Every structure is written in C-alpha cells, then in structure tokens.
mmCIF file of N, CA and C in Angstrom:
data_model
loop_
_atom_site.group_PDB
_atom_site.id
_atom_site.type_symbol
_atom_site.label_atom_id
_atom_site.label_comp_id
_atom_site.label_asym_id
_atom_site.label_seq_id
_atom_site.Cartn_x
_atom_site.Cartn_y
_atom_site.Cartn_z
ATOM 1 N N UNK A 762 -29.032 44.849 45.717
ATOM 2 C CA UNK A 762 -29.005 44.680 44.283
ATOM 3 C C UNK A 762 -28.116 45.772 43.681
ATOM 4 N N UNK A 763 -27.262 45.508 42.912
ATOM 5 C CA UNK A 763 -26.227 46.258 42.287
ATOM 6 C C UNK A 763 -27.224 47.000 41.286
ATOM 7 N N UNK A 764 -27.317 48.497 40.909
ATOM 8 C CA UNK A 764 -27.470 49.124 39.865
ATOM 9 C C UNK A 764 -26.228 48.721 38.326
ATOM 10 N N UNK A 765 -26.672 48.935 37.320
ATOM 11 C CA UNK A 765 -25.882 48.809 36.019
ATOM 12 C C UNK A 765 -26.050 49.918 35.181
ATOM 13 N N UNK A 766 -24.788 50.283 34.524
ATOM 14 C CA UNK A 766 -24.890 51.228 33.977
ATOM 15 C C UNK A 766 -24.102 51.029 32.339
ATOM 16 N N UNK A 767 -24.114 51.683 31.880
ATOM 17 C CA UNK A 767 -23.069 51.963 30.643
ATOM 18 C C UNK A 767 -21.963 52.521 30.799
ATOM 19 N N UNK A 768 -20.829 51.993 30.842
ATOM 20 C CA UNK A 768 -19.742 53.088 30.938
ATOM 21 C C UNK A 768 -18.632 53.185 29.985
ATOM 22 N N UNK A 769 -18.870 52.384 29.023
ATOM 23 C CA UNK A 769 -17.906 52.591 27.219
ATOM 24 C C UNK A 769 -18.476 52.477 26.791
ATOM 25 N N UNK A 770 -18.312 52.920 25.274
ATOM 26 C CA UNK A 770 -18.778 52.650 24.100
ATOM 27 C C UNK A 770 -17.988 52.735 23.045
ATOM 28 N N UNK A 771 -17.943 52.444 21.935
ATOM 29 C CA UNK A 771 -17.203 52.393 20.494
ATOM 30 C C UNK A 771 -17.367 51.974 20.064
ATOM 31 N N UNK A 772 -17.503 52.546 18.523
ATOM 32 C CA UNK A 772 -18.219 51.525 17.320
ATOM 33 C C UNK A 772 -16.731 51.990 16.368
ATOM 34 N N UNK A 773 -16.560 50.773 15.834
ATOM 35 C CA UNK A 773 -15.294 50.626 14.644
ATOM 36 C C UNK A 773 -15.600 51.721 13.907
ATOM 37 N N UNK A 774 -14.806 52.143 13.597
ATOM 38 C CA UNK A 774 -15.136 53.359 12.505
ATOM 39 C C UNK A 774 -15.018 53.220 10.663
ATOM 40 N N UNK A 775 -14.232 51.784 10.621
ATOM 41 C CA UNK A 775 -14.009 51.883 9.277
ATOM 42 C C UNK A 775 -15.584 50.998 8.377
ATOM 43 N N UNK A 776 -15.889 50.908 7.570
ATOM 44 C CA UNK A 776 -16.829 50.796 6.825
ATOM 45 C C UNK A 776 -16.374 49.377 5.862
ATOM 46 N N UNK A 777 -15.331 49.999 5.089
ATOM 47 C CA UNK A 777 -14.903 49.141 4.385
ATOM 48 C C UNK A 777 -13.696 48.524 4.878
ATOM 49 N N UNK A 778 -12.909 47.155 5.298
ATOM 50 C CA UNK A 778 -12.224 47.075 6.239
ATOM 51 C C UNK A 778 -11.462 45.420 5.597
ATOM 52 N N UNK A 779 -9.952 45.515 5.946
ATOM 53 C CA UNK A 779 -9.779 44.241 5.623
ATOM 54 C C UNK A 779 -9.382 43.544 6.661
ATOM 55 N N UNK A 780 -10.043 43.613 7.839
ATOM 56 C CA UNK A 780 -10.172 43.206 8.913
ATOM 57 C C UNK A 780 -10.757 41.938 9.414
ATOM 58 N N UNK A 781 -10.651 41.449 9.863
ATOM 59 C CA UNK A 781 -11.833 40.028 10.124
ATOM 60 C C UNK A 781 -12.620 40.373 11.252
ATOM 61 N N UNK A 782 -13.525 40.142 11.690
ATOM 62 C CA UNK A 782 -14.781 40.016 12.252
ATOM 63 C C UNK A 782 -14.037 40.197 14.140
ATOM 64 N N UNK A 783 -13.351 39.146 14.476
ATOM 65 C CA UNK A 783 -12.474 38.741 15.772
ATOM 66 C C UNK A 783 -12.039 40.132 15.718
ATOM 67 N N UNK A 784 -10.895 40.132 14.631
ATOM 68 C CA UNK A 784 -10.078 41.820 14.905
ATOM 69 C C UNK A 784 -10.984 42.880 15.291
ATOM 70 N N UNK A 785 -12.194 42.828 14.481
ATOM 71 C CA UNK A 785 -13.144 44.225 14.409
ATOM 72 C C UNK A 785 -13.861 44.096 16.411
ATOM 73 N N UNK A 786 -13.971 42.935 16.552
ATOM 74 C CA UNK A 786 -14.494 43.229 18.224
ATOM 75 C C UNK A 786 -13.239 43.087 19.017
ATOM 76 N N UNK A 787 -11.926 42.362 18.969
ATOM 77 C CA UNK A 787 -10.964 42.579 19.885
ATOM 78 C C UNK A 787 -11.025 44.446 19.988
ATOM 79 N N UNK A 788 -10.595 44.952 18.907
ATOM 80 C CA UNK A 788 -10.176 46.547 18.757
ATOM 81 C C UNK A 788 -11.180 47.048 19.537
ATOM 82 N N UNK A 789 -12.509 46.971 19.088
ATOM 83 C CA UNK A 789 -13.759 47.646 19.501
ATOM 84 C C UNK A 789 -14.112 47.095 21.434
ATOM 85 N N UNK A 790 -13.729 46.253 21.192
ATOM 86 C CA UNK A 790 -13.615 46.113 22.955
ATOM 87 C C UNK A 790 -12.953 46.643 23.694
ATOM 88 N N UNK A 791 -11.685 46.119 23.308
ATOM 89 C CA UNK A 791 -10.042 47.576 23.696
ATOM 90 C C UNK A 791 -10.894 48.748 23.845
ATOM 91 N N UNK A 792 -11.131 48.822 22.719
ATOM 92 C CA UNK A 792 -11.597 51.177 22.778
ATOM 93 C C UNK A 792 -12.805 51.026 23.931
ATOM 94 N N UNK A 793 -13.717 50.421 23.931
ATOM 95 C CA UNK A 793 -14.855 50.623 24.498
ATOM 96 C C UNK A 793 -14.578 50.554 26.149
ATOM 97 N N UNK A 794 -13.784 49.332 26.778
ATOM 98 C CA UNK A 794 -13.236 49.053 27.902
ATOM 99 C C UNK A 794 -12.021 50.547 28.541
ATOM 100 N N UNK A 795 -10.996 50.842 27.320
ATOM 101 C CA UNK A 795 -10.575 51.984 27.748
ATOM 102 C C UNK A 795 -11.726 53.306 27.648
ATOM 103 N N UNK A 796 -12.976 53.711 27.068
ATOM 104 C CA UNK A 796 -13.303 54.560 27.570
ATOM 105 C C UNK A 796 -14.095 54.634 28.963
ATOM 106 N N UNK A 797 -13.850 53.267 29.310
ATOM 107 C CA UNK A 797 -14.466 53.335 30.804
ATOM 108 C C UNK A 797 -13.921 53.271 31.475
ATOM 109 N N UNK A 798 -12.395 53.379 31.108
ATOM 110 C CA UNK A 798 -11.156 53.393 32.560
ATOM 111 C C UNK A 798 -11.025 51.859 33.080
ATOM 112 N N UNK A 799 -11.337 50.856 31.903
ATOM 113 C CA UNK A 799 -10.973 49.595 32.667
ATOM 114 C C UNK A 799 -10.271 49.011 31.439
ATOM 115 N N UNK A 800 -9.802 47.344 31.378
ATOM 116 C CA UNK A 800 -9.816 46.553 31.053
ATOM 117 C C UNK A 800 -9.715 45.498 30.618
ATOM 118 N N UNK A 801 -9.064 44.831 29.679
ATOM 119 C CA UNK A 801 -10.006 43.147 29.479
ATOM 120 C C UNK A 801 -9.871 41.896 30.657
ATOM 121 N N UNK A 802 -8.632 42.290 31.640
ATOM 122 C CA UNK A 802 -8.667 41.578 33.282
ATOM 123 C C UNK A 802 -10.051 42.086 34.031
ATOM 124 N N UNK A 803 -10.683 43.172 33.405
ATOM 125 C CA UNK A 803 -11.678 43.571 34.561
ATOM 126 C C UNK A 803 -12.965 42.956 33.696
ATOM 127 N N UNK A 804 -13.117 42.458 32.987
ATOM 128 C CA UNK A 804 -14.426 41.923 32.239
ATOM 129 C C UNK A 804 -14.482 40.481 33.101
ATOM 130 N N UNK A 805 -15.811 40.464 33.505
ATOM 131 C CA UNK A 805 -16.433 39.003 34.159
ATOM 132 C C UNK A 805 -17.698 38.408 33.822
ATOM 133 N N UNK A 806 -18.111 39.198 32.498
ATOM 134 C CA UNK A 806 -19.343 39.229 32.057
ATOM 135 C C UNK A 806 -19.365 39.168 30.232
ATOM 136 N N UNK A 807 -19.656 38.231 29.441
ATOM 137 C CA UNK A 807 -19.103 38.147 28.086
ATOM 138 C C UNK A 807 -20.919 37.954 27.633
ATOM 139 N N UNK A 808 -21.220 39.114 26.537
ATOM 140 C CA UNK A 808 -22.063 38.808 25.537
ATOM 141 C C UNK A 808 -22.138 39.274 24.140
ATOM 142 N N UNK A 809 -22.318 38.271 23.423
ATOM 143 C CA UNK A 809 -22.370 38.204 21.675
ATOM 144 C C UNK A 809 -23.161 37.140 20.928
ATOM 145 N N UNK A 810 -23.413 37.568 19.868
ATOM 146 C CA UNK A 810 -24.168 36.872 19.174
ATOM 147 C C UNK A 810 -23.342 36.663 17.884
ATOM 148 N N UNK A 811 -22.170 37.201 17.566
ATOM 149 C CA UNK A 811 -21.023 37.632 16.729
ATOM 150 C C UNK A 811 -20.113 35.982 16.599
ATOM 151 N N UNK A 812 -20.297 35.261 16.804
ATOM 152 C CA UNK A 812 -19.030 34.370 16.604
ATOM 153 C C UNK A 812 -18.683 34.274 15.189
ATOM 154 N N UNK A 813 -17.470 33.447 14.688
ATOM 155 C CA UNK A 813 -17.196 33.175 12.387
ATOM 156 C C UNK A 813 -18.463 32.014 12.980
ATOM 157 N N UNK A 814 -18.735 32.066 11.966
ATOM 158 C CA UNK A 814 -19.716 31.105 10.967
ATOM 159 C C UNK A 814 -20.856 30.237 12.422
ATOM 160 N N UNK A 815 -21.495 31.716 12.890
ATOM 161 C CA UNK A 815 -22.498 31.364 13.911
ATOM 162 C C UNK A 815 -22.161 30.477 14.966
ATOM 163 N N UNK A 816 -20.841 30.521 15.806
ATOM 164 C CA UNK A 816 -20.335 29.648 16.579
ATOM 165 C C UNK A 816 -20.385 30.134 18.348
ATOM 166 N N UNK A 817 -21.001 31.411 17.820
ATOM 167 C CA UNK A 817 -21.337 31.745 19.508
ATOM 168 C C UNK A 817 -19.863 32.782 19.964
ATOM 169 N N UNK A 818 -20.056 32.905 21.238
ATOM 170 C CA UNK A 818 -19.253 33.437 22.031
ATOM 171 C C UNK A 818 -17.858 32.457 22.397
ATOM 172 N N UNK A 819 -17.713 31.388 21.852
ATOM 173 C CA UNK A 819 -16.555 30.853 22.054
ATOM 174 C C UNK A 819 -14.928 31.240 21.612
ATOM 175 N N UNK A 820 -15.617 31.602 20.016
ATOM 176 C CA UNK A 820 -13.956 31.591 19.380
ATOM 177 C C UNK A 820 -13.356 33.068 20.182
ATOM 178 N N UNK A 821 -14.743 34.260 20.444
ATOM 179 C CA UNK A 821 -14.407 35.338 20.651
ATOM 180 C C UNK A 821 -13.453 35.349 21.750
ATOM 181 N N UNK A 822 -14.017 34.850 22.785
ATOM 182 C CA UNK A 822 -13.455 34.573 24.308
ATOM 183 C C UNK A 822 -11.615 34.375 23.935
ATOM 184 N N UNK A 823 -11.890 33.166 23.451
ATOM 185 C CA UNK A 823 -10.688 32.397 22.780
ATOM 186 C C UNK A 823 -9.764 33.896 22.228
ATOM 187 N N UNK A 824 -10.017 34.048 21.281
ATOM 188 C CA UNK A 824 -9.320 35.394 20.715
ATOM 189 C C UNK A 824 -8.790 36.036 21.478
ATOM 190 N N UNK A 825 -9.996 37.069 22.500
ATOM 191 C CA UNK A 825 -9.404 38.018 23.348
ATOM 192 C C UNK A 825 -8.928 37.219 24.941
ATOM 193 N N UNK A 826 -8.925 35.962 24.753
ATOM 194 C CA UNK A 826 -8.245 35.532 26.217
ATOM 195 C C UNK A 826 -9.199 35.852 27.616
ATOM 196 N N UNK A 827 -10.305 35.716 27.283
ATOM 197 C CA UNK A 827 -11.103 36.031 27.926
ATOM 198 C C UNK A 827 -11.299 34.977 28.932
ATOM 199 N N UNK A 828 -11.626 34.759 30.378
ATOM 200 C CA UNK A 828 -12.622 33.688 31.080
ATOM 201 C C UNK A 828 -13.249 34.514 32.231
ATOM 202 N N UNK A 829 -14.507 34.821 31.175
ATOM 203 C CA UNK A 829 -15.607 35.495 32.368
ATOM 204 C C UNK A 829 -16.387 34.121 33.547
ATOM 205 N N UNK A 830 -16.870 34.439 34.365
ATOM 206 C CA UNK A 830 -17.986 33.978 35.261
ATOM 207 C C UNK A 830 -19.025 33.912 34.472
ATOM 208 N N UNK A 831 -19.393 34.555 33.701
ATOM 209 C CA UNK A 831 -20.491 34.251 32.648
ATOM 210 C C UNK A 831 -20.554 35.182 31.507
ATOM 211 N N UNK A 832 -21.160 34.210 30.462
ATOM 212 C CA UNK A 832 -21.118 34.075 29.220
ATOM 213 C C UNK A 832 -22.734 34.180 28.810
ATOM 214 N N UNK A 833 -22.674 35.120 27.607
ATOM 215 C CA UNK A 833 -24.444 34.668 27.070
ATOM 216 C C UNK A 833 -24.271 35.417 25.884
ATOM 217 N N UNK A 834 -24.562 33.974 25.067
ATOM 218 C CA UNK A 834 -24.470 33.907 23.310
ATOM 219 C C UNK A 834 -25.675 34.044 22.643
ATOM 220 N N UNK A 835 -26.896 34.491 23.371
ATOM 221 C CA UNK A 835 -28.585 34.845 22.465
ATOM 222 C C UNK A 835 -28.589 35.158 21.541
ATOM 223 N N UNK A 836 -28.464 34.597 20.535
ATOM 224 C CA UNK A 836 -28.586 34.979 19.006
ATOM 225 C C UNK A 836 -30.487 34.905 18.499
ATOM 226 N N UNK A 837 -30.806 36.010 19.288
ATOM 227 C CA UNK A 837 -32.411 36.530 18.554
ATOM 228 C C UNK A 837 -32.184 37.728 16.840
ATOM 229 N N UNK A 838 -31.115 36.938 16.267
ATOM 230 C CA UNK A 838 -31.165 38.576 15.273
ATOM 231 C C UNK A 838 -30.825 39.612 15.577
ATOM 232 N N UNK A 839 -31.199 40.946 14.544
ATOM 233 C CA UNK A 839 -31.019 42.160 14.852
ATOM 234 C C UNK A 839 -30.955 42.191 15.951
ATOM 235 N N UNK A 840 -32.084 41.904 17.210
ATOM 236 C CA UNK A 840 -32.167 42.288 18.338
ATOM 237 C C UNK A 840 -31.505 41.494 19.429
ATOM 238 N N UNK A 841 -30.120 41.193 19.144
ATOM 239 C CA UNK A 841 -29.308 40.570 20.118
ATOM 240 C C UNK A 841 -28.722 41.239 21.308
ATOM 241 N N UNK A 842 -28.313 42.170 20.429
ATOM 242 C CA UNK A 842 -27.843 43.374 21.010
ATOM 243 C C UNK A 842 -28.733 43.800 22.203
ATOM 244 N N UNK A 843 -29.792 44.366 21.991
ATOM 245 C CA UNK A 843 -30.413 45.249 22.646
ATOM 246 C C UNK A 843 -31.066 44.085 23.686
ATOM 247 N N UNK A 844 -31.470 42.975 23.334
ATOM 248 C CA UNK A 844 -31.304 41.705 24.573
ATOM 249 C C UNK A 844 -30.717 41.509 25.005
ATOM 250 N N UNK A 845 -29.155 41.820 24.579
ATOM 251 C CA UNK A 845 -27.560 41.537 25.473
ATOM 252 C C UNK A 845 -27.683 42.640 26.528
ATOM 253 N N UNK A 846 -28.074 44.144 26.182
ATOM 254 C CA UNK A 846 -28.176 45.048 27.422
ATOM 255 C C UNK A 846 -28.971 44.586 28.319
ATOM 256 N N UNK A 847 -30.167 43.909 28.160
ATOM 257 C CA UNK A 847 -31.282 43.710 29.100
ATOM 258 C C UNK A 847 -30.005 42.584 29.746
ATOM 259 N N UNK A 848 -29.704 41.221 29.012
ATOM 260 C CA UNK A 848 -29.255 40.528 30.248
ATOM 261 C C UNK A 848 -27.939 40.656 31.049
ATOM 262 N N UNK A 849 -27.567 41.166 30.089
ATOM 263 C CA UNK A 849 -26.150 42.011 31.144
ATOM 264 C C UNK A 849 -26.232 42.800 32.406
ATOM 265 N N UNK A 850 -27.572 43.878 32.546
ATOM 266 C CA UNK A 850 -27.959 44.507 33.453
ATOM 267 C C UNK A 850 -28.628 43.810 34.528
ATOM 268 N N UNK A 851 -29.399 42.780 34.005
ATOM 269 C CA UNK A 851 -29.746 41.247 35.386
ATOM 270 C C UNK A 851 -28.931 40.483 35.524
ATOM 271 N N UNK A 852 -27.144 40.721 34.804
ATOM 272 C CA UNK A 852 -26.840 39.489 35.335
ATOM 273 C C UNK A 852 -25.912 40.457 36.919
ATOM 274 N N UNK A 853 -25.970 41.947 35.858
ATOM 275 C CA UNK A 853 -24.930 42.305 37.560
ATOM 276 C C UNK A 853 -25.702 43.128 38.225
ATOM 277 N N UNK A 854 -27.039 42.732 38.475
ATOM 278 C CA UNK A 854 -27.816 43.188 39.627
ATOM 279 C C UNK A 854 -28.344 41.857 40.546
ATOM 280 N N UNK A 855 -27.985 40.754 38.982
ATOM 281 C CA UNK A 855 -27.747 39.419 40.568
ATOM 282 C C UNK A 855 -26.607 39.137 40.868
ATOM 283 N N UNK A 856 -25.352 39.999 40.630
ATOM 284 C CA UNK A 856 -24.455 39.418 41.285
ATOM 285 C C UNK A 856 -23.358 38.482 40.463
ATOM 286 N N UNK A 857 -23.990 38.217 39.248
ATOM 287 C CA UNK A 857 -23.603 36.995 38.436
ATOM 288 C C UNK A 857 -22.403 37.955 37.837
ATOM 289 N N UNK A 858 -21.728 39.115 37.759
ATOM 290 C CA UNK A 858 -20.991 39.619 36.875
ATOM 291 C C UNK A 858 -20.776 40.522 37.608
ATOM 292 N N UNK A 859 -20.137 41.750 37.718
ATOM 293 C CA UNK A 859 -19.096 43.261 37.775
ATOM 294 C C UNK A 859 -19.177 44.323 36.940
ATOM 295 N N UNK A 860 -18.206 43.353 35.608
ATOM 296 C CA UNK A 860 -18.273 44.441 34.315
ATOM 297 C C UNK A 860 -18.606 43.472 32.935
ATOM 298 N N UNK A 861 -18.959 44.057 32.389
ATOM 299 C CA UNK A 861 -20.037 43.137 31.551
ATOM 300 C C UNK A 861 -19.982 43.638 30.078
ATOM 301 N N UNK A 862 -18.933 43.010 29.073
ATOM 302 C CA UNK A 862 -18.846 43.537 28.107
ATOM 303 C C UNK A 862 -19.806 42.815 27.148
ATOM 304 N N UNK A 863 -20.194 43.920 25.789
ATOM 305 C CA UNK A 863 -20.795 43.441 25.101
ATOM 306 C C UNK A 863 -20.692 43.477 23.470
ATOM 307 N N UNK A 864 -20.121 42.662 22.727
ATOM 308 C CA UNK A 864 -19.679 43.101 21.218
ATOM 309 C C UNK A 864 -20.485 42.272 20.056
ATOM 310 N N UNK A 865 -19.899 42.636 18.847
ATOM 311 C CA UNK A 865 -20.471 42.479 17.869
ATOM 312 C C UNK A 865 -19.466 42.504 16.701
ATOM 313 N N UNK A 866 -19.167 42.126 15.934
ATOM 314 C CA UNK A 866 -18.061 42.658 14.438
ATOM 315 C C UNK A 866 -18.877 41.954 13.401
ATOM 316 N N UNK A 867 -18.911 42.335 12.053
ATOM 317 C CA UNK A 867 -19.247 41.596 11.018
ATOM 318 C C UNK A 867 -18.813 42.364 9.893
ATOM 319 N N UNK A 868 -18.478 41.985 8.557
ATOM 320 C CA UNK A 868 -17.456 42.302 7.584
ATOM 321 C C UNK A 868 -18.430 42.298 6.392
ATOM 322 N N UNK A 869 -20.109 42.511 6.064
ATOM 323 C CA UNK A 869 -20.264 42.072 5.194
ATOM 324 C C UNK A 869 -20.255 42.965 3.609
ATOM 325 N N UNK A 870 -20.196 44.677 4.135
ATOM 326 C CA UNK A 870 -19.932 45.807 3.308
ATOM 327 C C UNK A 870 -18.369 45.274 2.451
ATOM 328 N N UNK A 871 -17.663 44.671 3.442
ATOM 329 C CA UNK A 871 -16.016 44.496 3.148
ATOM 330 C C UNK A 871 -15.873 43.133 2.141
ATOM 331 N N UNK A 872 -17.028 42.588 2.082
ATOM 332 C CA UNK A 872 -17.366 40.977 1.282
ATOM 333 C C UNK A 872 -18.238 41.545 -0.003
ATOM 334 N N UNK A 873 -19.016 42.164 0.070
ATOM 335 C CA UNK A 873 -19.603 42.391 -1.330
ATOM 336 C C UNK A 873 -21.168 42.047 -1.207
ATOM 337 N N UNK A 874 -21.339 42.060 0.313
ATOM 338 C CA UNK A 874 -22.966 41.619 0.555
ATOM 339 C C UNK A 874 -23.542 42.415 1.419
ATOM 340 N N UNK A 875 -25.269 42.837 0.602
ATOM 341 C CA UNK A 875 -25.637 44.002 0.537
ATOM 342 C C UNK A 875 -26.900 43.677 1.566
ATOM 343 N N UNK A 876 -26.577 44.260 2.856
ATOM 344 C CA UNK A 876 -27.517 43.552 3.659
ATOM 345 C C UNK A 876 -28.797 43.956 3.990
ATOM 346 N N UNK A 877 -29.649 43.070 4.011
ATOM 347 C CA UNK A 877 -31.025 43.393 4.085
ATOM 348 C C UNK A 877 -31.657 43.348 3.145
ATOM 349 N N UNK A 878 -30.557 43.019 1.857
ATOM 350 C CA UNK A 878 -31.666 42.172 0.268
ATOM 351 C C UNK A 878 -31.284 41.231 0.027
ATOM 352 N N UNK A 879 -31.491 41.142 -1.234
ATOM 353 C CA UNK A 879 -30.998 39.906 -1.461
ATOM 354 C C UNK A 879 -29.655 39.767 -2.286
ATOM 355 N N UNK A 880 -28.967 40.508 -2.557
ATOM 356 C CA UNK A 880 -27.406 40.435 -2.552
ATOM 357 C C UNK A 880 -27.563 41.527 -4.230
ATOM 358 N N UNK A 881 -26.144 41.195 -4.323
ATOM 359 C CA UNK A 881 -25.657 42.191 -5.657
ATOM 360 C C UNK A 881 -26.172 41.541 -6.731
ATOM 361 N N UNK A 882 -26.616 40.092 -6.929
ATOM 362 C CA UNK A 882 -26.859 38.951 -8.135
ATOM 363 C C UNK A 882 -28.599 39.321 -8.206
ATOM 364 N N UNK A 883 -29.353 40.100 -7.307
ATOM 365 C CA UNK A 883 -30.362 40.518 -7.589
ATOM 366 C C UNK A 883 -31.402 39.171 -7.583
ATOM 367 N N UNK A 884 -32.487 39.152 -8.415
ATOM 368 C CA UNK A 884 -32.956 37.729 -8.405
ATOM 369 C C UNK A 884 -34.502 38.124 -8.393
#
C-alpha cells in the first residue's frame, strides 16, 4: 500500500480579482504542482467540487488539459475539500492514482456576494 502525503500547496493570493474561477485554479494548480517539484503531465488524480455553474470536474480538466486515471467531483459543501484529502489519499494507497491534485476557485468577493448571508440586498 502506497503511503500519501502533501507535497504543494497554494492559495491565490488576490481577494478581489478579475479573474474567472478556471483562471483562479489553472494558476493555483501551476503554483501548488511547482511547489512540489512536479507538473500538470505528472497529475493522474483530479479532485473538485469547483466547476462554472456546478458542472463538476469536467470544464476544469478541459481547461487545464488534463486526463487523469481518475477523477472525483464530491460536492458535500464546505466540506469538499477536506473529503477530497480523505479520497485522494485512498485513491493512491489503492493504486488508483500517483499524484493527486486537488483545487477549488470561486470569485464571489469579486461579484458583490457576501458569503454566508444573505447578500448585500439584506432581507
């Protein structure tokens, strides 16, 4: 059984951004893959919950030219993420993956929506 580890990380740095969502995880993958001394030929392992308009891990792939061995789009909410580490780490201790990236982008500070209420129109 293969051990898994972490070996990049990077979070976008800008806040306010006129970026789109795709751009904000292509970049953030780039950085994260170069701080681990690899990448995007060495990714065989794709997870997000991030697609435009809740479409999954497809357009992303698409974007960055991606074709992993496997793919996993779990959209549980907030906690996608931290479910994407859990299955990323079983998928390459079965073997199912190598290197196993995992992203996220969303623009909504950069749109005017204030997350976690109910927006600027109040109500």
């Amino acid at each position: 059984m293969q051990a898994a580890l972490i070996a990049g990380v990077y979070e976008f740095p800008e806040r306010k951004t006129a970026r789109s969502p795709l751009e904000i995880q292509a970049l953030s993958a780039r950085a994260a893959l170069a701080d681990a001394g690899l990448g995007l030929r060495d990714v065989d392992g794709y997870f997000t919950a991030a697609g435009p308009s809740g479409t999954g891990p497809l357009p992303v792939l698409d974007y960055l030219n991606l074709q992993p061995r496997y793919v996993d789009g779990t959209s549980i909410g907030g906690a996608s993420f931290v479910a994407h580490v859990h299955h990323a780490a079983a998928a390459i201790a079965e073997g199912r993956c190598r290197v196993a990236l995992i992203t996220y982008g969303a623009t909504p500070r950069a749109q005017g929506v204030a997350v976690g209420t109910r927006g600027r129109g109040g109500g």
